[in-house]
PDB file of C-alpha atoms in Angstrom:
ATOM      1  CA  ARG A   1     -51.936  20.133  -2.986  1.00 69.00           C
ATOM      2  CA  LYS A   2     -55.199  21.210  -3.027  1.00 78.00           C
ATOM      3  CA  GLU A   3     -57.554  20.784  -5.738  1.00 86.00           C
ATOM      4  CA  VAL A   4     -58.334  24.556  -6.060  1.00 91.00           C
ATOM      5  CA  GLU A   5     -55.622  26.757  -4.897  1.00 92.00           C
ATOM      6  CA  GLN A   6     -56.411  30.777  -4.350  1.00 93.00           C
ATOM      7  CA  ASP A   7     -54.589  33.438  -3.363  1.00 90.00           C
ATOM      8  CA  PRO A   8     -55.995  34.188  -0.121  1.00 89.00           C
ATOM      9  CA  GLY A   9     -55.963  37.877  -0.390  1.00 89.00           C
ATOM     10  CA  PRO A  10     -56.988  40.097   1.031  1.00 93.00           C
ATOM     11  CA  PHE A  11     -57.248  42.422  -1.996  1.00 95.00           C
ATOM     12  CA  ASN A  12     -57.735  46.313  -0.668  1.00 96.00           C
ATOM     13  CA  VAL A  13     -58.497  48.234  -3.433  1.00 97.00           C
ATOM     14  CA  PRO A  14     -60.192  51.771  -3.852  1.00 97.00           C
ATOM     15  CA  GLU A  15     -63.701  52.323  -5.302  1.00 98.00           C
ATOM     16  CA  GLY A  16     -63.528  52.547  -9.225  1.00 98.00           C
ATOM     17  CA  ALA A  17     -60.093  50.496  -9.498  1.00 97.00           C
ATOM     18  CA  THR A  18     -59.876  47.236 -11.762  1.00 98.00           C
ATOM     19  CA  VAL A  19     -59.045  44.202  -9.792  1.00 97.00           C
ATOM     20  CA  ALA A  20     -58.136  40.155 -11.111  1.00 96.00           C
ATOM     21  CA  PHE A  21     -58.282  37.115  -9.174  1.00 94.00           C
ATOM     22  CA  ASN A  22     -56.407  33.810 -10.477  1.00 94.00           C
ATOM     23  CA  CYS A  23     -57.532  30.145  -9.613  1.00 95.00           C
ATOM     24  CA  THR A  24     -55.914  26.972 -10.270  1.00 95.00           C
ATOM     25  CA  TYR A  25     -57.309  23.753 -10.458  1.00 93.00           C
ATOM     26  CA  SER A  26     -55.175  20.411 -10.601  1.00 90.00           C
ATOM     27  CA  ASN A  27     -57.367  17.817 -12.211  1.00 84.00           C
ATOM     28  CA  SER A  28     -57.510  17.929 -15.977  1.00 80.00           C
ATOM     29  CA  ALA A  29     -60.605  16.159 -15.691  1.00 81.00           C
ATOM     30  CA  SER A  30     -62.685  19.331 -14.097  1.00 80.00           C
ATOM     31  CA  GLN A  31     -65.614  19.931 -16.583  1.00 81.00           C
ATOM     32  CA  SER A  32     -67.282  23.129 -15.461  1.00 90.00           C
ATOM     33  CA  PHE A  33     -66.026  25.922 -13.638  1.00 93.00           C
ATOM     34  CA  PHE A  34     -68.097  28.637 -11.661  1.00 94.00           C
ATOM     35  CA  TRP A  35     -67.221  31.707  -9.484  1.00 96.00           C
ATOM     36  CA  TYR A  36     -69.441  32.052  -6.120  1.00 96.00           C
ATOM     37  CA  ARG A  37     -69.546  35.265  -4.082  1.00 97.00           C
ATOM     38  CA  GLN A  38     -69.532  35.049  -0.208  1.00 96.00           C
ATOM     39  CA  ASP A  39     -70.456  37.761   2.096  1.00 95.00           C
ATOM     40  CA  CYS A  40     -69.438  37.773   5.393  1.00 91.00           C
ATOM     41  CA  ARG A  41     -71.228  35.140   7.463  1.00 88.00           C
ATOM     42  CA  LYS A  42     -73.306  34.187   4.582  1.00 93.00           C
ATOM     43  CA  GLU A  43     -74.017  31.237   2.543  1.00 95.00           C
ATOM     44  CA  PRO A  44     -72.093  31.098  -0.866  1.00 95.00           C
ATOM     45  CA  LYS A  45     -74.243  32.369  -3.992  1.00 94.00           C
ATOM     46  CA  LEU A  46     -73.522  31.508  -7.791  1.00 93.00           C
ATOM     47  CA  LEU A  47     -71.481  34.630  -9.117  1.00 96.00           C
ATOM     48  CA  MET A  48     -71.145  33.605 -12.839  1.00 95.00           C
ATOM     49  CA  SER A  49     -70.255  30.100 -14.746  1.00 92.00           C
ATOM     50  CA  VAL A  50     -66.890  30.228 -16.668  1.00 93.00           C
ATOM     51  CA  TYR A  51     -66.562  29.347 -20.164  1.00 88.00           C
ATOM     52  CA  SER A  52     -64.090  28.427 -22.519  1.00 86.00           C
ATOM     53  CA  SER A  53     -64.450  31.247 -24.636  1.00 88.00           C
ATOM     54  CA  GLY A  54     -64.448  33.661 -21.823  1.00 88.00           C
ATOM     55  CA  ASN A  55     -68.236  35.313 -20.576  1.00 93.00           C
ATOM     56  CA  GLU A  56     -68.928  38.708 -19.435  1.00 95.00           C
ATOM     57  CA  ASP A  57     -72.009  39.953 -16.694  1.00 94.00           C
ATOM     58  CA  GLY A  58     -71.688  43.655 -16.538  1.00 96.00           C
ATOM     59  CA  ARG A  59     -68.323  44.800 -15.054  1.00 97.00           C
ATOM     60  CA  PHE A  60     -67.466  41.002 -14.139  1.00 97.00           C
ATOM     61  CA  THR A  61     -65.311  38.875 -16.719  1.00 97.00           C
ATOM     62  CA  ALA A  62     -64.519  35.410 -16.325  1.00 96.00           C
ATOM     63  CA  GLN A  63     -61.601  33.286 -18.408  1.00 95.00           C
ATOM     64  CA  LEU A  64     -60.716  29.921 -18.365  1.00 95.00           C
ATOM     65  CA  ASN A  65     -57.854  28.230 -19.835  1.00 93.00           C
ATOM     66  CA  ARG A  66     -57.900  24.732 -19.822  1.00 91.00           C
ATOM     67  CA  ALA A  67     -54.374  24.255 -21.134  1.00 91.00           C
ATOM     68  CA  SER A  68     -52.997  26.115 -17.934  1.00 92.00           C
ATOM     69  CA  GLN A  69     -55.683  24.826 -15.557  1.00 93.00           C
ATOM     70  CA  TYR A  70     -56.486  28.531 -14.795  1.00 93.00           C
ATOM     71  CA  ILE A  71     -59.387  30.550 -13.811  1.00 95.00           C
ATOM     72  CA  SER A  72     -59.443  34.352 -13.338  1.00 96.00           C
ATOM     73  CA  LEU A  73     -62.083  36.576 -12.272  1.00 97.00           C
ATOM     74  CA  LEU A  74     -61.678  40.264 -13.349  1.00 97.00           C
ATOM     75  CA  ILE A  75     -63.791  42.821 -11.780  1.00 98.00           C
ATOM     76  CA  ARG A  76     -63.904  46.809 -13.338  1.00 98.00           C
ATOM     77  CA  ASP A  77     -64.950  49.659 -11.757  1.00 98.00           C
ATOM     78  CA  SER A  78     -65.126  48.271  -8.344  1.00 98.00           C
ATOM     79  CA  LYS A  79     -67.839  49.116  -5.832  1.00 98.00           C
ATOM     80  CA  LEU A  80     -68.310  49.047  -2.203  1.00 97.00           C
ATOM     81  CA  SER A  81     -70.672  46.776  -2.683  1.00 97.00           C
ATOM     82  CA  ASP A  82     -68.488  44.355  -4.023  1.00 98.00           C
ATOM     83  CA  SER A  83     -66.466  43.918  -0.693  1.00 97.00           C
ATOM     84  CA  ALA A  84     -66.964  40.343  -0.125  1.00 97.00           C
ATOM     85  CA  THR A  85     -64.864  36.483  -0.518  1.00 96.00           C
ATOM     86  CA  TYR A  86     -65.099  35.201  -4.423  1.00 97.00           C
ATOM     87  CA  LEU A  87     -64.931  31.786  -4.386  1.00 95.00           C
ATOM     88  CA  CYS A  88     -63.530  29.421  -7.581  1.00 94.00           C
ATOM     89  CA  VAL A  89     -65.172  26.556  -7.905  1.00 93.00           C
ATOM     90  CA  VAL A  90     -64.551  23.273 -10.202  1.00 91.00           C
ATOM     91  CA  ASN A  91     -66.989  20.824 -11.121  1.00 88.00           C
ATOM     92  CA  MET A  92     -66.418  16.738 -11.731  1.00 80.00           C
ATOM     93  CA  PHE A  93     -68.968  14.341 -12.773  1.00 76.00           C
ATOM     94  CA  SER A  94     -67.760  11.755 -10.752  1.00 71.00           C
ATOM     95  CA  GLY A  95     -69.530   8.661  -9.288  1.00 67.00           C
ATOM     96  CA  GLY A  96     -72.916   9.413 -10.591  1.00 67.00           C
ATOM     97  CA  TYR A  97     -73.210  13.097  -9.142  1.00 70.00           C
ATOM     98  CA  ASN A  98     -71.591  16.582  -9.996  1.00 72.00           C
ATOM     99  CA  LYS A  99     -69.014  17.087  -7.256  1.00 78.00           C
ATOM    100  CA  LEU A 100     -68.527  21.098  -6.516  1.00 84.00           C
ATOM    101  CA  ILE A 101     -64.826  21.490  -5.448  1.00 87.00           C
ATOM    102  CA  PHE A 102     -64.413  24.555  -4.179  1.00 89.00           C
ATOM    103  CA  GLY A 103     -61.213  26.918  -3.315  1.00 91.00           C
ATOM    104  CA  ALA A 104     -60.751  28.399  -0.253  1.00 91.00           C
ATOM    105  CA  GLY A 105     -61.812  31.851  -1.462  1.00 93.00           C
ATOM    106  CA  THR A 106     -59.862  35.228  -2.338  1.00 95.00           C
ATOM    107  CA  ARG A 107     -61.028  38.309   0.175  1.00 95.00           C
ATOM    108  CA  LEU A 108     -61.753  41.533  -1.461  1.00 97.00           C
ATOM    109  CA  ALA A 109     -62.179  45.131   0.559  1.00 97.00           C
ATOM    110  CA  VAL A 110     -63.363  48.167  -1.751  1.00 98.00           C
ATOM    111  CA  HIS A 111     -62.769  51.477   0.447  1.00 96.00           C
ATOM    112  CA  PRO A 112     -64.175  54.541  -0.673  1.00 96.00           C
TER     113      PRO A 112
ATOM    114  CA  ASN B   1     -89.931  30.471  -2.365  1.00 61.00           C
ATOM    115  CA  ALA B   2     -87.894  29.574   1.086  1.00 77.00           C
ATOM    116  CA  GLY B   3     -84.980  27.541  -1.162  1.00 94.00           C
ATOM    117  CA  VAL B   4     -82.720  25.772   1.341  1.00 96.00           C
ATOM    118  CA  THR B   5     -83.591  26.256   4.826  1.00 96.00           C
ATOM    119  CA  GLN B   6     -81.412  24.894   7.540  1.00 96.00           C
ATOM    120  CA  THR B   7     -81.753  24.726  11.476  1.00 96.00           C
ATOM    121  CA  PRO B   8     -80.713  25.460  13.914  1.00 97.00           C
ATOM    122  CA  LYS B   9     -78.269  28.365  12.866  1.00 95.00           C
ATOM    123  CA  PHE B  10     -76.304  28.248  16.074  1.00 96.00           C
ATOM    124  CA  GLN B  11     -75.757  25.884  18.148  1.00 97.00           C
ATOM    125  CA  VAL B  12     -73.295  25.013  21.300  1.00 97.00           C
ATOM    126  CA  LEU B  13     -72.389  21.847  22.153  1.00 97.00           C
ATOM    127  CA  LYS B  14     -70.407  19.748  24.970  1.00 97.00           C
ATOM    128  CA  THR B  15     -67.851  17.185  23.819  1.00 98.00           C
ATOM    129  CA  GLY B  16     -69.577  13.951  23.609  1.00 97.00           C
ATOM    130  CA  GLN B  17     -72.767  15.483  23.120  1.00 97.00           C
ATOM    131  CA  SER B  18     -75.196  14.362  20.067  1.00 97.00           C
ATOM    132  CA  MET B  19     -77.136  16.397  17.877  1.00 97.00           C
ATOM    133  CA  THR B  20     -78.928  16.581  14.432  1.00 97.00           C
ATOM    134  CA  LEU B  21     -78.884  19.475  11.909  1.00 98.00           C
ATOM    135  CA  GLN B  22     -82.049  19.751   9.498  1.00 97.00           C
ATOM    136  CA  CYS B  23     -81.686  20.803   6.130  1.00 97.00           C
ATOM    137  CA  ALA B  24     -84.991  20.876   3.977  1.00 97.00           C
ATOM    138  CA  GLN B  25     -85.428  22.201   0.158  1.00 97.00           C
ATOM    139  CA  ASP B  26     -88.328  23.390  -1.767  1.00 95.00           C
ATOM    140  CA  MET B  27     -86.689  23.217  -5.212  1.00 94.00           C
ATOM    141  CA  ASN B  28     -87.635  19.361  -6.101  1.00 93.00           C
ATOM    142  CA  HIS B  29     -83.660  18.802  -6.327  1.00 92.00           C
ATOM    143  CA  ASN B  30     -82.197  15.568  -6.541  1.00 90.00           C
ATOM    144  CA  SER B  31     -78.749  16.039  -5.456  1.00 89.00           C
ATOM    145  CA  MET B  32     -78.239  17.854  -1.892  1.00 93.00           C
ATOM    146  CA  TYR B  33     -75.092  17.899  -0.003  1.00 94.00           C
ATOM    147  CA  TRP B  34     -73.607  18.603   3.506  1.00 96.00           C
ATOM    148  CA  TYR B  35     -69.887  20.991   3.735  1.00 95.00           C
ATOM    149  CA  ARG B  36     -68.371  22.279   6.697  1.00 96.00           C
ATOM    150  CA  GLN B  37     -66.325  25.503   6.021  1.00 95.00           C
ATOM    151  CA  ASP B  38     -63.435  26.586   8.043  1.00 93.00           C
ATOM    152  CA  PRO B  39     -60.797  29.396   7.995  1.00 85.00           C
ATOM    153  CA  GLY B  40     -58.407  29.010   5.367  1.00 78.00           C
ATOM    154  CA  MET B  41     -59.904  25.395   4.239  1.00 79.00           C
ATOM    155  CA  GLY B  42     -62.935  26.250   1.670  1.00 82.00           C
ATOM    156  CA  LEU B  43     -65.823  24.344   1.760  1.00 89.00           C
ATOM    157  CA  ARG B  44     -65.014  20.796   2.085  1.00 92.00           C
ATOM    158  CA  LEU B  45     -68.049  17.859   1.411  1.00 91.00           C
ATOM    159  CA  ILE B  46     -69.073  15.973   4.103  1.00 95.00           C
ATOM    160  CA  TYR B  47     -71.463  13.564   2.787  1.00 95.00           C
ATOM    161  CA  TYR B  48     -73.727  14.329  -0.539  1.00 91.00           C
ATOM    162  CA  SER B  49     -77.008  12.489  -1.479  1.00 92.00           C
ATOM    163  CA  ALA B  50     -77.773  12.305  -5.580  1.00 87.00           C
ATOM    164  CA  SER B  51     -81.127  10.964  -5.087  1.00 88.00           C
ATOM    165  CA  GLU B  52     -83.734  10.213  -2.137  1.00 90.00           C
ATOM    166  CA  GLY B  53     -82.657   6.885  -0.359  1.00 89.00           C
ATOM    167  CA  THR B  54     -79.119   7.451  -1.347  1.00 91.00           C
ATOM    168  CA  THR B  55     -76.408   8.614   0.409  1.00 94.00           C
ATOM    169  CA  ASP B  56     -72.357   8.456  -0.250  1.00 91.00           C
ATOM    170  CA  LYS B  57     -69.252   9.875   1.687  1.00 92.00           C
ATOM    171  CA  GLY B  58     -67.399  12.713   0.399  1.00 89.00           C
ATOM    172  CA  GLU B  59     -64.101  14.362   1.287  1.00 88.00           C
ATOM    173  CA  VAL B  60     -64.493  14.624   5.657  1.00 95.00           C
ATOM    174  CA  PRO B  61     -67.347  12.161   6.603  1.00 97.00           C
ATOM    175  CA  ASN B  62     -65.740  10.829   9.871  1.00 97.00           C
ATOM    176  CA  GLY B  63     -67.386  11.531  12.769  1.00 97.00           C
ATOM    177  CA  TYR B  64     -70.534  12.275  11.149  1.00 98.00           C
ATOM    178  CA  ASN B  65     -73.952  10.477   9.862  1.00 97.00           C
ATOM    179  CA  VAL B  66     -76.273  11.744   7.204  1.00 98.00           C
ATOM    180  CA  SER B  67     -80.262  10.557   6.406  1.00 97.00           C
ATOM    181  CA  ARG B  68     -82.103  11.268   3.218  1.00 96.00           C
ATOM    182  CA  LEU B  69     -85.730  10.198   4.091  1.00 86.00           C
ATOM    183  CA  ASN B  70     -87.192  11.913   1.632  1.00 95.00           C
ATOM    184  CA  LYS B  71     -86.280  14.223  -1.473  1.00 95.00           C
ATOM    185  CA  ARG B  72     -87.198  17.256   0.322  1.00 96.00           C
ATOM    186  CA  GLU B  73     -84.844  16.746   3.285  1.00 97.00           C
ATOM    187  CA  PHE B  74     -81.253  15.540   4.452  1.00 98.00           C
ATOM    188  CA  SER B  75     -79.754  15.572   8.002  1.00 98.00           C
ATOM    189  CA  LEU B  76     -76.705  15.521   9.446  1.00 98.00           C
ATOM    190  CA  ARG B  77     -75.992  14.462  12.875  1.00 98.00           C
ATOM    191  CA  LEU B  78     -73.065  13.713  15.429  1.00 97.00           C
ATOM    192  CA  GLU B  79     -73.234  11.167  17.148  1.00 94.00           C
ATOM    193  CA  SER B  80     -70.428  12.315  20.059  1.00 97.00           C
ATOM    194  CA  ALA B  81     -69.474  15.855  19.132  1.00 97.00           C
ATOM    195  CA  ALA B  82     -65.909  16.823  19.194  1.00 97.00           C
ATOM    196  CA  PRO B  83     -63.928  20.206  19.121  1.00 97.00           C
ATOM    197  CA  SER B  84     -62.629  19.820  16.072  1.00 97.00           C
ATOM    198  CA  GLN B  85     -66.065  19.614  14.476  1.00 98.00           C
ATOM    199  CA  THR B  86     -66.683  23.157  15.520  1.00 97.00           C
ATOM    200  CA  SER B  87     -67.252  25.136  12.351  1.00 97.00           C
ATOM    201  CA  VAL B  88     -69.825  26.055  10.133  1.00 97.00           C
ATOM    202  CA  TYR B  89     -72.151  24.044   8.284  1.00 98.00           C
ATOM    203  CA  PHE B  90     -73.701  24.350   4.994  1.00 97.00           C
ATOM    204  CA  CYS B  91     -76.419  22.234   3.275  1.00 97.00           C
ATOM    205  CA  ALA B  92     -76.980  22.830  -0.346  1.00 95.00           C
ATOM    206  CA  SER B  93     -79.188  21.309  -3.246  1.00 93.00           C
ATOM    207  CA  SER B  94     -78.921  20.911  -7.029  1.00 88.00           C
ATOM    208  CA  GLU B  95     -80.063  20.055 -10.381  1.00 80.00           C
ATOM    209  CA  GLY B  96     -77.750  20.447 -12.754  1.00 73.00           C
ATOM    210  CA  LEU B  97     -74.760  22.204 -11.647  1.00 75.00           C
ATOM    211  CA  ASN B  98     -75.802  25.843  -9.812  1.00 83.00           C
ATOM    212  CA  ALA B  99     -75.817  24.828  -6.118  1.00 89.00           C
ATOM    213  CA  PHE B 100     -78.171  26.775  -4.080  1.00 93.00           C
ATOM    214  CA  PHE B 101     -76.974  26.981  -0.364  1.00 95.00           C
ATOM    215  CA  GLY B 102     -78.611  27.094   3.028  1.00 96.00           C
ATOM    216  CA  GLN B 103     -78.078  29.920   5.282  1.00 95.00           C
ATOM    217  CA  GLY B 104     -75.289  27.993   7.746  1.00 96.00           C
ATOM    218  CA  THR B 105     -75.352  26.496  11.321  1.00 97.00           C
ATOM    219  CA  ARG B 106     -72.553  27.694  13.372  1.00 96.00           C
ATOM    220  CA  LEU B 107     -71.519  25.252  15.356  1.00 97.00           C
ATOM    221  CA  THR B 108     -69.281  25.458  18.462  1.00 97.00           C
ATOM    222  CA  VAL B 109     -68.144  22.191  20.573  1.00 97.00           C
ATOM    223  CA  VAL B 110     -66.616  23.231  23.958  1.00 97.00           C
TER     224      VAL B 110
END
């Protein structure tokens, strides 16, 4: 079983739609959680951290459920520019360093 | 502010050839990482370096070596390239939890 699992998609949605991505992680010792965004043929970049209380950044809302080991990302009012792959990332501090474990990513395609 | 710089951006190797991927960061970060990204697999950690002079194996270290000569630079070497090493390679650095990535090296081994 992969340590971080995501639905690969693609999610094809029209502009203005609301879309949600889910992610599950297997190690209950995981300490921190993130969503990264990766554009086609580019490097991953941090989109937002995910906190237990849930957090929002503009049109993006992230949620964490530690009991279920589940992370979500909600995008409201989708824009064409949101088309990208969204990577769920889990961090564990182990062996003296921060070990970032990446999911394989969920692809989003927003169309006019 | 360049961030993380990787060279080369593209490379084609023949099976058995060797090469070194270079990575440098100008953010004074202690931790540096090498990942490979393959379709459907996500990013997998090859090696990491928690500080200058230290390196440790990640999830998929076989066939690779690394060198952290100073705080800025962390290189990845393929001693004898194999087709299974065809991939996109990313270098990253971090101080705390946010990782910054280089633009990637697209390596093809034929």
